[in-house]
Short mmCIF file of C-alpha atoms in Angstrom, two decimals:
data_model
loop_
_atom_site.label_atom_id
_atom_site.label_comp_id
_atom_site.label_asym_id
_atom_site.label_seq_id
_atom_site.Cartn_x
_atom_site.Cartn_y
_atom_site.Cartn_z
CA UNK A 14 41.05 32.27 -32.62
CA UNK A 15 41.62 30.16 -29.64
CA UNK A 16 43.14 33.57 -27.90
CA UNK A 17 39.74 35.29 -28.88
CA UNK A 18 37.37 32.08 -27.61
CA UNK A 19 39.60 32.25 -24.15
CA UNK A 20 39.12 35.63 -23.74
CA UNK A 21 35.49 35.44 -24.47
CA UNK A 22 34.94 32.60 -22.11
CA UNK A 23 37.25 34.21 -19.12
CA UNK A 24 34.87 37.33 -19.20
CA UNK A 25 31.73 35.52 -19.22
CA UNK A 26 32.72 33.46 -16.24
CA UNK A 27 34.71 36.13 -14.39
CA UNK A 28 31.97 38.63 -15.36
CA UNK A 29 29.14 36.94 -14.30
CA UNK A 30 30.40 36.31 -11.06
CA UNK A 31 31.27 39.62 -10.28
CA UNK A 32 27.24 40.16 -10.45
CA UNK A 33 26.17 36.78 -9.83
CA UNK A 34 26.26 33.87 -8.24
CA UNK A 35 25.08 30.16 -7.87
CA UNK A 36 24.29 28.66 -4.32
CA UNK A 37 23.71 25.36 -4.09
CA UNK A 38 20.53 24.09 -2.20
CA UNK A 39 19.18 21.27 -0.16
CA UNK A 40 15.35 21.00 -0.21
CA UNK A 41 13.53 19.18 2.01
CA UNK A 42 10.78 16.86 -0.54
CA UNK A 43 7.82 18.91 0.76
CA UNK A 44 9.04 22.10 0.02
CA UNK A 45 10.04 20.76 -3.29
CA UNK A 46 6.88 22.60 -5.20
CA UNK A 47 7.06 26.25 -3.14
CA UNK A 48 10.83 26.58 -3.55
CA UNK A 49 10.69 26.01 -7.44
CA UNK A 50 8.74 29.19 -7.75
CA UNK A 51 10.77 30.71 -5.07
CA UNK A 52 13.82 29.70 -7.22
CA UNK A 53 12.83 31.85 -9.98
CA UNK A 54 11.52 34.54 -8.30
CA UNK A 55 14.91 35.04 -6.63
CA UNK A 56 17.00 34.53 -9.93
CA UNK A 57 14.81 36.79 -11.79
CA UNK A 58 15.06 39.74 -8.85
CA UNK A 59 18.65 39.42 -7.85
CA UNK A 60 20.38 37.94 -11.24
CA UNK A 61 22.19 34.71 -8.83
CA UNK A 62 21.37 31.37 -9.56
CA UNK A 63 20.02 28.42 -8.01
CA UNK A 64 20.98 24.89 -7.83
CA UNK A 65 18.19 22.96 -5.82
CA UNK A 66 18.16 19.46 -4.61
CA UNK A 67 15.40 17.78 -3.14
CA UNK A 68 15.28 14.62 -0.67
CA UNK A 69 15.11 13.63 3.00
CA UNK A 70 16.47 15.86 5.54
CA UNK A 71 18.01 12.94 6.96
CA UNK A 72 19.91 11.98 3.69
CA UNK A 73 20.80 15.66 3.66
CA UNK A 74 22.24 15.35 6.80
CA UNK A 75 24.41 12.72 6.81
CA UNK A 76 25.88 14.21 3.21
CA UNK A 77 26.55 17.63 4.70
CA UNK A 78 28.62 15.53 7.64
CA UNK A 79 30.55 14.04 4.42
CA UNK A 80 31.44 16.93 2.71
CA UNK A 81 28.35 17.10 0.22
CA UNK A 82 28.92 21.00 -1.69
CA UNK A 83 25.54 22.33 -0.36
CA UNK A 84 24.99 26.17 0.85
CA UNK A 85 22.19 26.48 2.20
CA UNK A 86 19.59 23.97 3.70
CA UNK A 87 15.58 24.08 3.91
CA UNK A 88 14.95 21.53 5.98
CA UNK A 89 11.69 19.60 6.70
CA UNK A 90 12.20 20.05 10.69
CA UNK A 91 14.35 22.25 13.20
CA UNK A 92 16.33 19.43 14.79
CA UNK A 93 18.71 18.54 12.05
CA UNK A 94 19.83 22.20 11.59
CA UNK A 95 20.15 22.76 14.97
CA UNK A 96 22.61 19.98 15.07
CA UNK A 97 24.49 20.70 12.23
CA UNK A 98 25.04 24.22 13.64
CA UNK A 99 25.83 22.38 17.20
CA UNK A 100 28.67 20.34 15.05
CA UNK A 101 30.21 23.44 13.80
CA UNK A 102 29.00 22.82 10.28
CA UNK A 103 26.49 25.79 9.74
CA UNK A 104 27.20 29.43 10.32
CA UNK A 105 26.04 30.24 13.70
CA UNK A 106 23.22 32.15 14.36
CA UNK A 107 22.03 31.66 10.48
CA UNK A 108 18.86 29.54 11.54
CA UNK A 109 15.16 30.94 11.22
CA UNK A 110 11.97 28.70 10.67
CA UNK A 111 11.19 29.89 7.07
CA UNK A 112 8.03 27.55 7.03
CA UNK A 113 5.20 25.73 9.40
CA UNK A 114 4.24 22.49 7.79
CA UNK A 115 0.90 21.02 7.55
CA UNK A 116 -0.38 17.76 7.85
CA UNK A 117 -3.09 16.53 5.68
CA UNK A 118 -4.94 12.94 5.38
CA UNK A 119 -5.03 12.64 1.41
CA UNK A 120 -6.79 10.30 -0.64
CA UNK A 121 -6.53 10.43 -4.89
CA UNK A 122 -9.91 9.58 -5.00
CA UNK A 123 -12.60 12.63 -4.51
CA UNK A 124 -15.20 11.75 -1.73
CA UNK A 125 -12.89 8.88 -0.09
CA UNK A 126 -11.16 11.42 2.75
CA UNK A 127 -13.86 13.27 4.47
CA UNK A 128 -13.26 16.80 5.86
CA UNK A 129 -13.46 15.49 9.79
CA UNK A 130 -11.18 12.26 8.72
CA UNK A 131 -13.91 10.23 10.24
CA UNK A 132 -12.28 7.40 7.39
CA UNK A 133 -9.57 6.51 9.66
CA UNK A 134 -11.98 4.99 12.25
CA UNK A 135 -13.97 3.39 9.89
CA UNK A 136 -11.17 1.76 8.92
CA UNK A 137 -12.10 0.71 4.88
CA UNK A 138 -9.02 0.42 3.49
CA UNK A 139 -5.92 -1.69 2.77
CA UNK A 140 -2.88 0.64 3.10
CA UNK A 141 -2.44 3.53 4.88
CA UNK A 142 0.70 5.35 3.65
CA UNK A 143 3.40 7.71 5.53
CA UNK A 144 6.46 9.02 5.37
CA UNK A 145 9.02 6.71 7.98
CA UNK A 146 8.46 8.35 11.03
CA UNK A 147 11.89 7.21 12.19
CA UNK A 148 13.66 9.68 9.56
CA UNK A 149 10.72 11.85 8.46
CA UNK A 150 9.03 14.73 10.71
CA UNK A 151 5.67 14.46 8.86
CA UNK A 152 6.02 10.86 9.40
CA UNK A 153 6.54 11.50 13.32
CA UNK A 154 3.52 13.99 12.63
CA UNK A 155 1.20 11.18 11.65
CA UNK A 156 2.27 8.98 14.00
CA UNK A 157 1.60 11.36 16.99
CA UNK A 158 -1.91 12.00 15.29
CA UNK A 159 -3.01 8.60 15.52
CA UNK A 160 -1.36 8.08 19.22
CA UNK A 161 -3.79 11.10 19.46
CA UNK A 162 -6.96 9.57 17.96
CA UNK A 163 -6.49 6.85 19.93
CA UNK A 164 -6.33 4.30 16.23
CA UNK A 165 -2.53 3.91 16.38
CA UNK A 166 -2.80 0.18 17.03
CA UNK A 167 -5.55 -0.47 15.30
CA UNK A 168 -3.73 1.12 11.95
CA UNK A 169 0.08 0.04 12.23
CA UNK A 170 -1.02 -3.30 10.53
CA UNK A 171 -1.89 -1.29 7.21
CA UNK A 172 1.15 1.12 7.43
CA UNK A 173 3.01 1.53 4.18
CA UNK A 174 5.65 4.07 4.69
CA UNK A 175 7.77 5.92 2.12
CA UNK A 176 11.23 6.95 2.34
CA UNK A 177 10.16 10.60 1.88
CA UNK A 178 7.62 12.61 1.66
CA UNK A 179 7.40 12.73 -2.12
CA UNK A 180 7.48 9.02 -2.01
CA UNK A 181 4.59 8.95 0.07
CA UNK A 182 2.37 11.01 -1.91
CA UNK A 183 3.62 8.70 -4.98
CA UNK A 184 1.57 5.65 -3.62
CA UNK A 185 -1.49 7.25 -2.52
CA UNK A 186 -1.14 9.28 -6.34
CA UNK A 187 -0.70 5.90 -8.13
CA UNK A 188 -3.85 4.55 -6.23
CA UNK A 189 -1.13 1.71 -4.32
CA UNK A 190 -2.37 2.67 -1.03
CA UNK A 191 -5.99 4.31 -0.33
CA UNK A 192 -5.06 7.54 1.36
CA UNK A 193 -1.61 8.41 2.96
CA UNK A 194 -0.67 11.12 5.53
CA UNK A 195 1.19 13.96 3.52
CA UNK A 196 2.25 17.80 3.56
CA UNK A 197 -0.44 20.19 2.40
CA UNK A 198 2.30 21.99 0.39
CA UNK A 199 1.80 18.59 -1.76
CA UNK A 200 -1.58 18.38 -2.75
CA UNK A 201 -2.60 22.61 -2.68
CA UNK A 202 -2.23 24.97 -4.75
CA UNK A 203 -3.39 28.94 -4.36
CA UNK A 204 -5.08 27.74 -1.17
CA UNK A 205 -7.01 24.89 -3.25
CA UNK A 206 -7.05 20.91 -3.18
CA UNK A 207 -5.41 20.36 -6.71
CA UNK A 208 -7.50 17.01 -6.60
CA UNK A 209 -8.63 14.33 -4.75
CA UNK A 210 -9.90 14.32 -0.90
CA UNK A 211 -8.33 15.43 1.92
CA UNK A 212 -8.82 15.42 5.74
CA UNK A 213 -6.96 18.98 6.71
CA UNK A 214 -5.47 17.63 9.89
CA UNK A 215 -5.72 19.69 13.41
CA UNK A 216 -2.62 21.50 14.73
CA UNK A 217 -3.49 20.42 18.34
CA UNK A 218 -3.56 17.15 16.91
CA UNK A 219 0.57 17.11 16.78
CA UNK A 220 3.68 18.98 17.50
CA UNK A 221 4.12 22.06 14.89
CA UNK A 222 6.50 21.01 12.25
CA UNK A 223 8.88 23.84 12.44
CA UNK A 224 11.33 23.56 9.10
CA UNK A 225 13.59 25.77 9.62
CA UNK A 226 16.73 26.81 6.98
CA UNK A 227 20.26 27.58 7.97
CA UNK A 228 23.58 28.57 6.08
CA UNK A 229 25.86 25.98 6.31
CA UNK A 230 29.41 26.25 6.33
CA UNK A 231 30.01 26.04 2.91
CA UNK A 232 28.10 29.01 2.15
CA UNK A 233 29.53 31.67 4.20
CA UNK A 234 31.18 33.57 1.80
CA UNK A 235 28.79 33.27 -1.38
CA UNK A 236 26.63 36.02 -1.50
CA UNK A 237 23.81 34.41 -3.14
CA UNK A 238 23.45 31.99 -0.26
CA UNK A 239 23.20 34.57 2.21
CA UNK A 240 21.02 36.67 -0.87
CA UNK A 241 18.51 33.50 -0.63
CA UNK A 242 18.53 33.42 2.79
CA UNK A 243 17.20 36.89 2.99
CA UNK A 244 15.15 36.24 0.18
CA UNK A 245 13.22 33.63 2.23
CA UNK A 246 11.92 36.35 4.91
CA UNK A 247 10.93 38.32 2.20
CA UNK A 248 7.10 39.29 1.30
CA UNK A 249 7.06 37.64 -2.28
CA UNK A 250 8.64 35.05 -1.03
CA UNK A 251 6.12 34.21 2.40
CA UNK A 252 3.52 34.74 -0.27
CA UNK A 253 3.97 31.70 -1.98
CA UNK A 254 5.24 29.66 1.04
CA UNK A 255 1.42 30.73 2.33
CA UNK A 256 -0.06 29.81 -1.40
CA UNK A 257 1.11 25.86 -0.62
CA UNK A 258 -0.46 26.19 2.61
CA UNK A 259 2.38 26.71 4.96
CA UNK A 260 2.08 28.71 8.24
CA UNK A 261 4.45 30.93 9.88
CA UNK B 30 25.31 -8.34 17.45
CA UNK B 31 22.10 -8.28 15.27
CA UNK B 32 19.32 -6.67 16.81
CA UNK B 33 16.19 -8.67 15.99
CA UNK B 34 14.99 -6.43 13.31
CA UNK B 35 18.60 -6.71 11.04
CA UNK B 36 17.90 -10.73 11.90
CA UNK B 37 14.50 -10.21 10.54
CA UNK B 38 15.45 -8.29 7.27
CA UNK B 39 18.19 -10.71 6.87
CA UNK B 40 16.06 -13.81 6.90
CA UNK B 41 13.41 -11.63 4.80
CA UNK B 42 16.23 -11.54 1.99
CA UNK B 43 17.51 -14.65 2.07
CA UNK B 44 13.73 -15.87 1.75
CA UNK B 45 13.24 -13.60 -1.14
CA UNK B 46 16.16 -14.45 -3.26
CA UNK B 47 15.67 -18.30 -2.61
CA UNK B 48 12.01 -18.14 -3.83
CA UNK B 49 13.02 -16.17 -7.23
CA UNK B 50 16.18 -17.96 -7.82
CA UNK B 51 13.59 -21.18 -7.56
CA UNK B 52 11.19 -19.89 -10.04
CA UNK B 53 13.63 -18.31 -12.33
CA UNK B 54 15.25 -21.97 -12.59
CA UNK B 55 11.31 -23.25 -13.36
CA UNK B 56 10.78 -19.99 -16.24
CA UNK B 57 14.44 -19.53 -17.09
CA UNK B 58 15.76 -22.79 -18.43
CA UNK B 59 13.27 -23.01 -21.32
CA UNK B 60 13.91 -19.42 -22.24
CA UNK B 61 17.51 -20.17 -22.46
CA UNK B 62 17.36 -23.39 -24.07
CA UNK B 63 15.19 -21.67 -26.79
CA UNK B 64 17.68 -18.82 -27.39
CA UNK B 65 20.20 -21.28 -27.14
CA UNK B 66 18.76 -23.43 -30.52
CA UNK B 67 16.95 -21.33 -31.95
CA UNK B 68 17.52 -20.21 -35.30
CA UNK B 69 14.37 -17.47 -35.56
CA UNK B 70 14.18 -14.25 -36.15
CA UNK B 71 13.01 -13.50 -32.69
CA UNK B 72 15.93 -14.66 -31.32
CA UNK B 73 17.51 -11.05 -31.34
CA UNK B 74 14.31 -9.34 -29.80
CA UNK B 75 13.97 -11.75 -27.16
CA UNK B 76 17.56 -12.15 -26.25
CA UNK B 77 17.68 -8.29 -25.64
CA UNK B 78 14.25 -7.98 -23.79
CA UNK B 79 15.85 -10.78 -21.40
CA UNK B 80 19.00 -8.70 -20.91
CA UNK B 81 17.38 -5.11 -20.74
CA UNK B 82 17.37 -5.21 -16.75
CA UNK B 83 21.22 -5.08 -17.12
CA UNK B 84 20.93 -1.95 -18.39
CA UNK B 85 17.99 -0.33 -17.38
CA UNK B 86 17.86 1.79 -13.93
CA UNK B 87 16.22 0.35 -11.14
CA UNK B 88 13.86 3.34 -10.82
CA UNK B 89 12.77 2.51 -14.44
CA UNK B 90 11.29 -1.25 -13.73
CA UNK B 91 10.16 0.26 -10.38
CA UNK B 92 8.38 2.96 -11.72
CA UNK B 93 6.82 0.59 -14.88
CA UNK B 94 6.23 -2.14 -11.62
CA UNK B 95 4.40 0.47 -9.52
CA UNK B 96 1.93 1.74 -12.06
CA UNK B 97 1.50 -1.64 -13.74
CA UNK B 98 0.58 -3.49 -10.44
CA UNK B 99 -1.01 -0.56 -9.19
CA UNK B 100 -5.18 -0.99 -9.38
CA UNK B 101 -5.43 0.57 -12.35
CA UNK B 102 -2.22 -1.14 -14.01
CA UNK B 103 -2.69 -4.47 -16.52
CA UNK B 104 -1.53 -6.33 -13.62
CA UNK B 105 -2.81 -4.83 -10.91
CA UNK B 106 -6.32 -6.10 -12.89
CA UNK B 107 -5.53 -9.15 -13.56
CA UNK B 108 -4.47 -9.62 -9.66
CA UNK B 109 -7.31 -8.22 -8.60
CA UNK B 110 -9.70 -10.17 -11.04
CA UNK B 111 -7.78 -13.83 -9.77
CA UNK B 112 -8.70 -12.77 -6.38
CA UNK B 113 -5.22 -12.28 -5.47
CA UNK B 114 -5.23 -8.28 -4.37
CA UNK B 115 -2.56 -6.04 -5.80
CA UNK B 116 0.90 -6.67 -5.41
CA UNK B 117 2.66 -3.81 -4.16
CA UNK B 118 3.51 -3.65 -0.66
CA UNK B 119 3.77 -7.69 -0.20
CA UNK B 120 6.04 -10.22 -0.21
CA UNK B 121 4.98 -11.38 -3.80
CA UNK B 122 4.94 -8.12 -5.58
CA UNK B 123 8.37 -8.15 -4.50
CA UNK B 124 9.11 -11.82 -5.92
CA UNK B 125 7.47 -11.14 -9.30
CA UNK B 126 9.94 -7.42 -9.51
CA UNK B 127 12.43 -9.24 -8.48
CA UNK B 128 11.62 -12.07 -11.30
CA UNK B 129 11.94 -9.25 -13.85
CA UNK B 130 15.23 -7.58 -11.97
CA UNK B 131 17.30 -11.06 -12.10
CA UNK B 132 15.75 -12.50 -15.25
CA UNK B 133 19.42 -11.96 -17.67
CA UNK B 134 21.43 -13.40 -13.95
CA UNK B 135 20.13 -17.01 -15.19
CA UNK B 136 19.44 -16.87 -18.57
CA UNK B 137 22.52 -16.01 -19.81
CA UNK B 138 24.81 -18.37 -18.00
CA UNK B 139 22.43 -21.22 -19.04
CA UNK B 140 21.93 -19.91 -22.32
CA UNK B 141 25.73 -20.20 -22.74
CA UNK B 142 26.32 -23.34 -21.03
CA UNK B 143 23.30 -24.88 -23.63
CA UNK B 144 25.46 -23.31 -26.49
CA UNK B 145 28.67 -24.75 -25.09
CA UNK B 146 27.40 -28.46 -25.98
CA UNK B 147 27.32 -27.90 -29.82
CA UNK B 148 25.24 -30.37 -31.56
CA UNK B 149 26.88 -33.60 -31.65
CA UNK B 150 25.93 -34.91 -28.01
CA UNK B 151 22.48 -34.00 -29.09
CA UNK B 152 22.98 -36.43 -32.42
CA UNK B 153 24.68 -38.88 -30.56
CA UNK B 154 21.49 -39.09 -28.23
CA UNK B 155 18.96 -38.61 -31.48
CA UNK B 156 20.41 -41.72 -33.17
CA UNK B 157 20.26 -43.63 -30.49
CA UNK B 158 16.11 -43.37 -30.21
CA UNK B 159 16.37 -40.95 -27.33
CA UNK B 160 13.41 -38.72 -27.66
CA UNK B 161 14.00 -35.06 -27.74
CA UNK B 162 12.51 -34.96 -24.15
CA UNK B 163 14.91 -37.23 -23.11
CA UNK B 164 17.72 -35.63 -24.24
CA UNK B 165 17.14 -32.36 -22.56
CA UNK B 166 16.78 -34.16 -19.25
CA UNK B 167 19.75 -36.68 -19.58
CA UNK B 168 22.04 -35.42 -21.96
CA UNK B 169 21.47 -31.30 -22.12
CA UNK B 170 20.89 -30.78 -18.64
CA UNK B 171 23.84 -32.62 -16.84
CA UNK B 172 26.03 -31.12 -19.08
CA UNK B 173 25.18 -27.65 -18.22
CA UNK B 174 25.04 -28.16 -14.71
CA UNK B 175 27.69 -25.70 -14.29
CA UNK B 176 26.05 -22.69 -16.24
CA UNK B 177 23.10 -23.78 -13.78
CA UNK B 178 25.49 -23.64 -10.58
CA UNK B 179 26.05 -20.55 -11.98
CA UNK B 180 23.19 -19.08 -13.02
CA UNK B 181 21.39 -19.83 -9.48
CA UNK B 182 24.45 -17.70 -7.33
CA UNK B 183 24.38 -14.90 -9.34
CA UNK B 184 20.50 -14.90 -9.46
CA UNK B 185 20.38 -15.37 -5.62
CA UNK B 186 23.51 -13.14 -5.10
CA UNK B 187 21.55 -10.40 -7.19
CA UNK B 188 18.54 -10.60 -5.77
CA UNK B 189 19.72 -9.98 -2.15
CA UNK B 190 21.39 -7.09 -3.63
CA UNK B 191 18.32 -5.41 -5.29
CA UNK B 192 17.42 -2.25 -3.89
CA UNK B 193 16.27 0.34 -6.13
CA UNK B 194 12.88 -1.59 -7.13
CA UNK B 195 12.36 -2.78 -3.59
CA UNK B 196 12.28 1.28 -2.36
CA UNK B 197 9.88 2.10 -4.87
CA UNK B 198 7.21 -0.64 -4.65
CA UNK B 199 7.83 -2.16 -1.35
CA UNK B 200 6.36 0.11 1.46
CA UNK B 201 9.54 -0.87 3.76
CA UNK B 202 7.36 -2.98 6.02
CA UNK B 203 8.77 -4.78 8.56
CA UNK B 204 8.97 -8.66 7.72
CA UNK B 205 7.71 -8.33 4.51
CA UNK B 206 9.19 -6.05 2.26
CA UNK B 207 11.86 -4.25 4.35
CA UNK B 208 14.85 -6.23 3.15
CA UNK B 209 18.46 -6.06 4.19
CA UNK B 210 19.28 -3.39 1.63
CA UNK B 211 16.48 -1.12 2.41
CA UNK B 212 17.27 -1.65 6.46
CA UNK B 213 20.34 -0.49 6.06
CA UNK B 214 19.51 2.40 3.83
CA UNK B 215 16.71 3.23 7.40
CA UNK B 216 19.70 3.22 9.65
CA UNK B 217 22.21 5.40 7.81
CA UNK B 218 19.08 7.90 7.39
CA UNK B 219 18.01 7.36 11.05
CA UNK B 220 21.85 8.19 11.54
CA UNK B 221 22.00 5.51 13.33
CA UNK B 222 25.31 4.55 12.19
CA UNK B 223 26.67 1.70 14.04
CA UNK B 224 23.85 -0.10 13.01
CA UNK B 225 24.03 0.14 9.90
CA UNK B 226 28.14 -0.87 9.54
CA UNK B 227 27.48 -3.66 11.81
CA UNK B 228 24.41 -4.77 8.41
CA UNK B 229 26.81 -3.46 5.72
CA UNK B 230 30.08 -5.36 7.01
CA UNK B 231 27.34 -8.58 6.89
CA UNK B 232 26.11 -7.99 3.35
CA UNK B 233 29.96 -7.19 2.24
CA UNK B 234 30.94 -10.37 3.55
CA UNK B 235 28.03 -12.72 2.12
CA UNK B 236 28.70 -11.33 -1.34
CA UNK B 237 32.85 -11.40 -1.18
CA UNK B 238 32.11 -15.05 -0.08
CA UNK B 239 29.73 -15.70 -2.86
CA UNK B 240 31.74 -14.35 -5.43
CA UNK B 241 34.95 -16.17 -4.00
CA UNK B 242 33.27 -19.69 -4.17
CA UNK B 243 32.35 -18.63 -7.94
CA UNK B 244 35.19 -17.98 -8.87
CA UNK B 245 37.12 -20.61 -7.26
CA UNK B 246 35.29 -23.13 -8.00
CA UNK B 247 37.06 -24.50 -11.14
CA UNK B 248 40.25 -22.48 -11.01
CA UNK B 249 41.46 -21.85 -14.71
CA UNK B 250 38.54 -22.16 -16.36
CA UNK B 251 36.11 -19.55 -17.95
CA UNK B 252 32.95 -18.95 -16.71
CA UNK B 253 30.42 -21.57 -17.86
#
């Protein structure tokens, strides 16, 4: 019995990784929403699996220096990948911006943002939320936008900043802070607001957020890191990185 | 060897934990007086509502917090109605999460140090015309002054070491919400690492210290 049950258990786990694999990935918050569909779209065409975790590109960062077990990284800007690959933890030459975020002014409440973000200078509100623009790039983002507008002063005083993106989004959602600077890829959906109001903020208005992905060390040799990878260039795949509002 | 901001958040915490460890002495000591004579049915339900912070995650309360003391939360509308604002993202919101967070660090030590006195001081102090308010304040309470010595370091030691709650309703604002833990959680994401050892050697040594005085304090004996 127990011969038959180790037999049985040997080929399922020897078998399936013959044909498949599982790569574990880091997600930057923002891209938390795309890359579930992407997920499943890639285990459903190539049979590997995914293991996805999302959080702050800097937390990432400082695991993957540590050891952490990830394969692949998404990241929310194309610093921190550049430096891993600089520190000889990413496979060289693996890096390509797989996304270009977009900023977006975002208020729960339908009619507060309006569509020129003419709110910010009126100034009616208590808390204006962001992602820490010390450790987040849409944070930086924001903060370059209003250094751009000219309000930066004027607003720091109601700054309420979240440790991620996905934090961020969680006060302005729970009605904590008025309206909050987040990623589109948050708040649309097939190339619609999913609710609320929203101020689509200018690309002159800040630097492009370039994420870009890379395949870090610990990934060279599975082949459904590198399959993901290539996955990520692919047409089904820049489809629904476009549906959540992401440029290229 | 601080820069001003680590000062800042350090003062922040200290200031926080003093002001709950204050008013969970004021809410506390009834609560555990109560469960310490009580005899009621309730006694069971309210002794484990007072300990569920023990158990529960900090994400939990913070997420409950958040949504209560949001504006369309219970609290958040009774806030609001007082004339007060809502409570996330200040110093307050904080003190009240942090109320619920330490809540079982000083009940429980008073509530035992209550049950330690048994009944017969208590009879002693009855018989001789003291009146039940008296012999709280003269007879109950200098006994237990130890489960109150207690009670207030852990609460205080506790309290500096929240974190969880503090991330999710705080807002990390400087001076007013971003506390020690939550600075030093900034600088190792920042990767600004020798700032945050020189913050995490501080906060290792404040609680080693605390919890060396505690359990110093009367060598050989159990915890009151």
């Amino acid at each position: 019995m127990l011969r038959y049950a180790l037999l049985l258990l040997a080929s399922l786990t020897f078998g399936a990784e013959a044909l498949a694999a599982t790569v574990q990935v880091a997600v930057a918050s923002n891209f938390a929403g795309p890359m579930e569909l992407i997920a499943a779209a890639f285990e459903k065409s190539t049979g590997h699996k995914t293991a996805v975790s999302t959080g702050a590109t800097g937390k990432f960062y400082a695991q993957i220096q540590n050891a952490a077990p990830f394969e692949v990284l998404l990241a929310a800007d194309d610093t921190t990948p550049a430096k891993i690959e600089a520190e000889g933890l990413a496979v060289p030459g693996s890096r390509f911006t797989y996304a270009i975020g977009k900023l977006v002014l975002w208020s729960a409440k339908p009619g507060f943002v309006d569509k020129d973000g003419m709110v910010l200078k009126k100034g009616k509100f208590a808390h204006l939320a962001l992602a820490n623009p010390k450790t987040a790039p849409y944070g930086a983002a924001a903060v370059e936008v209003l250094n751009h507008l000219g309000l930066f002063k004027a607003l720091e005083p109601k700054f309420v900043q979240g440790e991620n993106i996905a934090q961020t989004q969680q006060f302005v959602a729970t009605g904590n802070a008025e309206l909050g600077f987040i990623a589109k890829s948050q708040v649309v959906k097939d190339g619609k607001l999913t609710g609320g109001s929203a101020w689509m903020v200018p690309e002159k208005l800040h630097e492009p957020i370039r994420q870009d992905a890379v395949l870090l060390a610990k990934g060279k040799d599975n082949p459904a890191a590198i399959a993901l990878l290539a996955y990520l260039k692919s047409e089904p795949a820049k489809a629904i990185i476009q549906s959540f509002g992401y440029g290229f | 060897m601080l820069s001003d901001s680590d000062l800042q958040a350090i003062g922040l915490t200290v200031r926080l934990a003093g002001v709950v460890t204050g008013i969970l002495l004021v809410l506390g000591t009834p609560i555990a007086w109560w469960l310490a004579r009580t005899r009621s049915k309730w006694k069971g339900p309210v002794g484990a509502m007072v300990a569920l912070p023990l158990v529960l995650p900090p994400s939990v309360l913070g997420f409950y917090l958040l949504l209560a003391m949001g504006p369309n939360g219970p609290i958040g509308h009774l806030t609001e109605a007082l004339g007060i604002g809502l409570l996330p993202f200040t110093f307050w919101g904080l003190v009240v999460a942090s109320v619920f967070y330490s809540l079982p660090f000083m009940v429980q030590p008073v509530q035992n140090a209550f049950e330690a006195i048994g009944e017969r001081p208590l009879e002693v102090a009855a018989t001789l015309r003291a009146s039940p308010l008296d012999t709280f304040f003269f007879v109950a309470l200098p006994l237990a002054l130890p489960g109150f010595l207690t009670a207030g370091i852990l609460t205080f030691a506790h309290t500096v070491g929240e974190f969880g709650v503090v991330l999710m309703i705080g807002g990390n604002l400087p001076g007013i919400t971003r506390v020690a833990s939550v600075q030093i959680y900034d600088h190792v994401e920042a990767l600004e690492y020798t700032e945050a050892h020189k913050l995490a050697a501080v906060m290792l040594i404040f609680s080693f210290l605390v919890l060396l005085g505690l359990y110093t304090r009367r060598p050989g004996s159990r915890r009151a």
